[in-house]
Backbone as a printed PyTorch tensor [residue, N CA C, xyz], in Angstrom:
tensor([[[ 94.7610,  82.8080, 108.7010],
         [ 94.2410,  81.2130, 108.3290],
         [ 95.7680,  81.3760, 107.1330]],

        [[ 95.6750,  80.0900, 106.7760],
         [ 97.1610,  78.6810, 106.1410],
         [ 96.4150,  78.6120, 105.3090]],

        [[ 96.8130,  78.3000, 103.7940],
         [ 96.9290,  77.6070, 102.7260],
         [ 98.1320,  76.3590, 102.8620]],

        [[ 98.1720,  75.1860, 101.7580],
         [ 98.8860,  74.6670, 101.6010],
         [ 99.1750,  74.7250, 100.0040]],

        [[100.9220,  75.0400,  99.5630],
         [100.8350,  75.4180,  98.3570],
         [102.3080,  74.7390,  98.2210]],

        [[102.5010,  74.1920,  96.8160],
         [103.6380,  74.3420,  95.7760],
         [103.7380,  74.1310,  94.8860]],

        [[105.0280,  73.4380,  94.2540],
         [104.7180,  73.5730,  92.7430],
         [104.6750,  71.8310,  92.4010]],

        [[103.4840,  71.9370,  90.9140],
         [103.7090,  70.4340,  90.6450],
         [104.6780,  70.2830,  89.7990]],

        [[104.9130,  68.9380,  90.0060],
         [106.2810,  68.0960,  89.7110],
         [106.7210,  68.0900,  88.3300]],

        [[105.2940,  67.0230,  87.3380],
         [104.7440,  67.2190,  85.9040],
         [105.7580,  68.6280,  85.5260]],

        [[105.2600,  69.5020,  85.4740],
         [105.5700,  71.0990,  84.5570],
         [105.7260,  72.4070,  85.4310]],

        [[105.7190,  72.6850,  87.3150],
         [106.1540,  73.0650,  88.0950],
         [105.2870,  74.4330,  87.9040]],

        [[103.6270,  74.0290,  87.6280],
         [102.8470,  74.7710,  88.0100],
         [102.4770,  75.2740,  89.3920]],

        [[101.5360,  76.0070,  89.7040],
         [101.2220,  76.8740,  91.1990],
         [100.3410,  76.0090,  91.1730]],

        [[100.2440,  75.4610,  92.7100],
         [ 99.3310,  74.6720,  92.6650],
         [ 98.8460,  74.7820,  94.6610]],

        [[ 97.5930,  74.3390,  94.8160],
         [ 96.8180,  74.3540,  96.5690],
         [ 96.5420,  73.4770,  96.7730]],

        [[ 96.7550,  72.6040,  97.8030],
         [ 96.1310,  71.4010,  98.6170],
         [ 94.3910,  72.3270,  98.7780]],

        [[ 93.6660,  71.3920,  98.3030],
         [ 92.0930,  71.8350,  98.3770],
         [ 91.7070,  70.4160,  99.6290]],

        [[ 90.3180,  70.5330, 100.0430],
         [ 89.8900,  70.0470, 100.5930],
         [ 89.8560,  68.7420, 100.7760]],

        [[ 89.5820,  67.8790,  99.1480],
         [ 89.2240,  66.5210,  98.9550],
         [ 90.8630,  66.0390,  98.9180]],

        [[ 92.5290,  66.7760,  99.1420],
         [ 93.4660,  66.3100,  98.9740],
         [ 93.0020,  66.3630,  98.2580]],

        [[ 93.5580,  67.0060,  96.7430],
         [ 93.7960,  67.2550,  95.6650],
         [ 93.9520,  68.6410,  94.9770]],

        [[ 94.7630,  68.8680,  94.2500],
         [ 95.9670,  69.9980,  94.1040],
         [ 94.9850,  70.6520,  93.5270]],

        [[ 95.6620,  71.9450,  93.9800],
         [ 93.8020,  73.1520,  91.5010],
         [ 95.1870,  74.0090,  91.7430]],

        [[ 94.5330,  75.0890,  90.9200],
         [ 95.7310,  76.2060,  90.6250],
         [ 95.6730,  77.3470,  91.0890]],

        [[ 93.9160,  77.0670,  91.2940],
         [ 93.0010,  78.4920,  91.6910],
         [ 93.3320,  78.6510,  93.0340]],

        [[ 93.4630,  79.1000,  94.4120],
         [ 94.3130,  79.1620,  95.3050],
         [ 92.5890,  79.6690,  96.5030]],

        [[ 90.8760,  79.9710,  95.8250],
         [ 89.8420,  80.2590,  96.4870],
         [ 89.6780,  78.5000,  96.2410]],

        [[ 90.2820,  77.8040,  96.1140],
         [ 89.2250,  76.6780,  96.3960],
         [ 90.4000,  75.7430,  97.1010]],

        [[ 91.2170,  76.3550,  97.7000],
         [ 92.0480,  75.7980,  98.2980],
         [ 91.3490,  75.3970, 100.0550]],

        [[ 92.1260,  74.4170, 100.5620],
         [ 91.8750,  73.6440, 101.8860],
         [ 92.2460,  74.9110, 102.7250]],

        [[ 91.7400,  75.7420, 103.8450],
         [ 92.6000,  76.7720, 105.0180],
         [ 92.6880,  75.9320, 106.3430]],

        [[ 93.3890,  76.4460, 106.7600],
         [ 93.8590,  75.6680, 108.0430],
         [ 93.7890,  77.0230, 109.0610]],

        [[ 93.4220,  77.2750, 110.3270],
         [ 93.2660,  77.6680, 111.3700],
         [ 94.9260,  78.1410, 112.3800]],

        [[ 95.5520,  76.8830, 111.6860],
         [ 96.9100,  76.9240, 112.1850],
         [ 97.4240,  76.5760, 111.5150]],

        [[ 98.7490,  77.5300, 111.7400],
         [100.3010,  76.9520, 110.9520],
         [100.6450,  75.6320, 110.8760]],

        [[100.9170,  74.5360, 112.6840],
         [101.3460,  73.5940, 112.3300],
         [ 99.4450,  72.9860, 112.3980]],

        [[ 98.5810,  72.8230, 112.3570],
         [ 98.5380,  72.2730, 111.2320],
         [ 98.3010,  71.5010, 109.9850]],

        [[ 98.5870,  72.1970, 109.6290],
         [ 98.7130,  72.4000, 108.0910],
         [ 99.8600,  71.9320, 107.5600]],

        [[101.1580,  71.7410, 109.1730],
         [102.5920,  71.7080, 108.2720],
         [102.2670,  70.1500, 108.3940]],

        [[101.5130,  69.6280, 109.3980],
         [100.8240,  68.3270, 109.4760],
         [100.9740,  67.1280, 108.4200]],

        [[100.0950,  68.3480, 107.9390],
         [ 99.0210,  67.9490, 106.5860],
         [100.1160,  67.6380, 105.9250]],

        [[100.8220,  68.4630, 105.1910],
         [101.3840,  68.7550, 104.5760],
         [103.6170,  67.7410, 104.1770]],

        [[103.5880,  67.4680, 105.6580],
         [104.1920,  65.7000, 106.2760],
         [104.6940,  64.9820, 105.4090]],

        [[103.1210,  64.4610, 104.8130],
         [102.5880,  63.3340, 104.0400],
         [102.2740,  63.8700, 102.8150]],

        [[102.4200,  65.0710, 102.7340],
         [102.4290,  65.0830, 101.1950],
         [103.8270,  65.6090, 100.2150]],

        [[103.5810,  65.5980,  98.5940],
         [104.5040,  65.8160,  97.7570],
         [105.4550,  64.5090,  97.2990]],

        [[104.5240,  63.6290,  96.9760],
         [105.0600,  62.4770,  96.0200],
         [104.5260,  63.4780,  94.3380]],

        [[103.6900,  64.0810,  93.9010],
         [103.4330,  65.1580,  92.5060],
         [103.9300,  66.5160,  93.2720]],

        [[104.0170,  67.3340,  94.2740],
         [104.5020,  68.2820,  94.0260],
         [105.4540,  68.4340,  95.4890]],

        [[107.0930,  69.7410,  94.8180],
         [107.8660,  70.2570,  95.0450],
         [107.6360,  71.2430,  95.3540]],

        [[108.4750,  71.6680,  96.7180],
         [108.5490,  73.2690,  97.5960],
         [107.3190,  73.3260,  97.7580]],

        [[107.0400,  72.8000,  99.0380],
         [105.5630,  72.6890,  99.3420],
         [105.9960,  73.7690, 101.1370]],

        [[105.0490,  74.4440, 100.6740],
         [104.5870,  75.4160, 101.8840],
         [103.5630,  76.0710, 102.5390]],

        [[103.8180,  76.1130, 103.6350],
         [102.1410,  76.9970, 104.6700],
         [102.3930,  77.9350, 104.8810]],

        [[101.6970,  78.9220, 103.2990],
         [101.5650,  80.4570, 103.7150],
         [ 99.7580,  80.8410, 104.3120]],

        [[100.5010,  81.9720, 104.7580],
         [ 99.6630,  83.1050, 105.8190],
         [ 98.7620,  83.5460, 104.8300]],

        [[ 97.6190,  83.2440, 104.4660],
         [ 96.5590,  83.7660, 104.0270],
         [ 95.2130,  84.7830, 104.4680]],

        [[ 94.4360,  85.7470, 103.9740],
         [ 93.4790,  86.5160, 104.8250],
         [ 92.4750,  86.1120, 103.5870]],

        [[ 91.1160,  86.3860, 104.3130],
         [ 89.7640,  86.7310, 103.2450],
         [ 89.3140,  88.5060, 102.7250]],

        [[ 89.1210,  89.3570, 101.8710],
         [ 88.9780,  90.7720, 101.3520],
         [ 87.2690,  90.6290, 101.9690]],

        [[ 87.1280,  91.0730, 101.7600],
         [ 85.8560,  92.1510, 102.1040],
         [ 84.8030,  91.2100, 101.3860]],

        [[ 85.2540,  90.9430,  99.7280],
         [ 84.0080,  90.1080,  99.0440],
         [ 84.7550,  88.6830,  99.3620]],

        [[ 85.5620,  88.2840, 100.6230],
         [ 84.9590,  86.2490, 100.5520],
         [ 86.5270,  86.2980, 100.2660]],

        [[ 87.2660,  86.6470,  99.1860],
         [ 88.3640,  86.5080,  98.3980],
         [ 89.4390,  85.8820,  99.2790]],

        [[ 89.7440,  84.6620,  99.1310],
         [ 91.4710,  84.4460, 100.1230],
         [ 92.4050,  84.8000,  98.9320]],

        [[ 93.1160,  86.4020,  99.8500],
         [ 94.5690,  86.8170,  99.4520],
         [ 95.3470,  86.0430, 100.2240]],

        [[ 96.3430,  85.7340,  99.4540],
         [ 98.1590,  85.2130, 100.7550],
         [ 98.9640,  86.9730, 100.7610]],

        [[ 99.7630,  86.7780, 101.8280],
         [ 99.7830,  88.0770, 102.5280],
         [101.0690,  88.4670, 101.5310]],

        [[101.6060,  87.5370, 101.9600],
         [103.1460,  87.5500, 101.6950],
         [103.1480,  88.0500,  99.8840]],

        [[104.4160,  89.1790, 100.0130],
         [103.7150,  89.4530,  98.1350],
         [104.4970,  88.3680,  97.1680]],

        [[106.0940,  87.5560,  97.8570],
         [106.4980,  86.5680,  96.8600],
         [104.7460,  85.8380,  96.6300]],

        [[104.3390,  85.2240,  97.3530],
         [102.3140,  84.3960,  97.1170],
         [101.3560,  84.8350,  96.3730]],

        [[101.7000,  86.7460,  96.0510],
         [101.0990,  87.2760,  95.4860],
         [101.0670,  87.7190,  94.1860]],

        [[102.5110,  87.0590,  93.6650],
         [103.4260,  87.1430,  92.4700],
         [102.7040,  85.6700,  92.2770]],

        [[102.8440,  84.7460,  93.0540],
         [102.8640,  82.9420,  92.0080],
         [101.7890,  82.9900,  92.0470]],

        [[100.9810,  83.7120,  93.0120],
         [ 98.7870,  83.3440,  92.7240],
         [ 98.6750,  84.3350,  91.4700]],

        [[ 99.2690,  85.2850,  91.1940],
         [ 99.0760,  86.1340,  89.6970],
         [ 99.5950,  86.0500,  88.7040]],

        [[101.0390,  85.5290,  88.8720],
         [101.4050,  85.2420,  87.1730],
         [102.7320,  85.9030,  86.7200]],

        [[103.1540,  85.9130,  86.2110],
         [104.5010,  87.0090,  85.7600],
         [104.4290,  88.1930,  85.9140]],

        [[104.7490,  88.8660,  86.4720],
         [105.2640,  90.1720,  86.3080],
         [105.6320,  90.9470,  85.1700]],

        [[106.0760,  90.2830,  84.9990],
         [107.0690,  90.9040,  82.7780],
         [106.5970,  89.9990,  82.1610]],

        [[105.9470,  90.8070,  80.9270],
         [105.9340,  89.8820,  79.8950],
         [107.3960,  88.9710,  79.5400]],

        [[107.6380,  87.5860,  79.6150],
         [109.2230,  87.1630,  79.4890],
         [108.9050,  86.8390,  77.6940]],

        [[107.9550,  86.9550,  77.5670],
         [108.3730,  87.3900,  76.0770],
         [108.5800,  88.5370,  74.6930]],

        [[108.8630,  90.0920,  75.6670],
         [108.8380,  91.1850,  75.8480],
         [110.1950,  91.2590,  74.8030]],

        [[110.9310,  90.7320,  75.6050],
         [112.4860,  90.9150,  74.0700],
         [112.5380,  89.8000,  73.2680]],

        [[112.3690,  89.0870,  72.4750],
         [112.5240,  87.9270,  71.6550],
         [111.1200,  88.7040,  70.6550]],

        [[111.8850,  88.9650,  69.5500],
         [111.6440,  88.9560,  68.6010],
         [110.7940,  87.9150,  67.6920]],

        [[109.6740,  87.3370,  67.0450],
         [108.9250,  85.8760,  67.3200],
         [108.3910,  85.7940,  65.9510]],

        [[108.8760,  87.0290,  65.3260],
         [108.7530,  87.2440,  63.8660],
         [109.8720,  86.3330,  62.7960]],

        [[108.8870,  85.5070,  62.1110],
         [110.3240,  84.8430,  61.0710],
         [110.2300,  85.3660,  59.8480]],

        [[111.0210,  85.4250,  59.5950],
         [111.2230,  86.0830,  57.7790],
         [112.1940,  85.1570,  57.2830]],

        [[111.8320,  84.7780,  56.2150],
         [112.7410,  83.4290,  55.3870],
         [112.3520,  84.4750,  53.7030]],

        [[113.7400,  83.8310,  53.6140],
         [115.0650,  84.4730,  52.5790],
         [115.2460,  83.6140,  51.9690]],

        [[114.8530,  83.5350,  50.0830],
         [115.9120,  82.3830,  49.6270],
         [115.0240,  81.0300,  49.4280]],

        [[114.7870,  80.2990,  48.7600],
         [114.6860,  78.7060,  48.6330],
         [113.9320,  78.1290,  49.1720]],

        [[113.7600,  77.1290,  49.6770],
         [113.9630,  76.1600,  50.3890],
         [114.4010,  75.5760,  50.1120]],

        [[116.1710,  74.6010,  50.3120],
         [116.7090,  73.7360,  49.4270],
         [116.0250,  72.3040,  49.4540]]])
């Protein structure tokens, strides 16, 4: 099984092609294709609001939830693997009086 994915041009968010040819952020709502070739034929006509189009292999787990087979795609679906703000001090300290 395969789904079409990409990044939304406006903000870079990960999106998946839904059955109504609309883009959704949840892979569970993605349209599933039986073959890589049929998905690629659909993907060829897309790309006006989405970049980095790709056809990715997926499988359904025992609960029927769609899961990407490649590690890269599992990370894209689940979000960052680190806290991007861990090394940044977010507290402000003000000294003196404003001028």
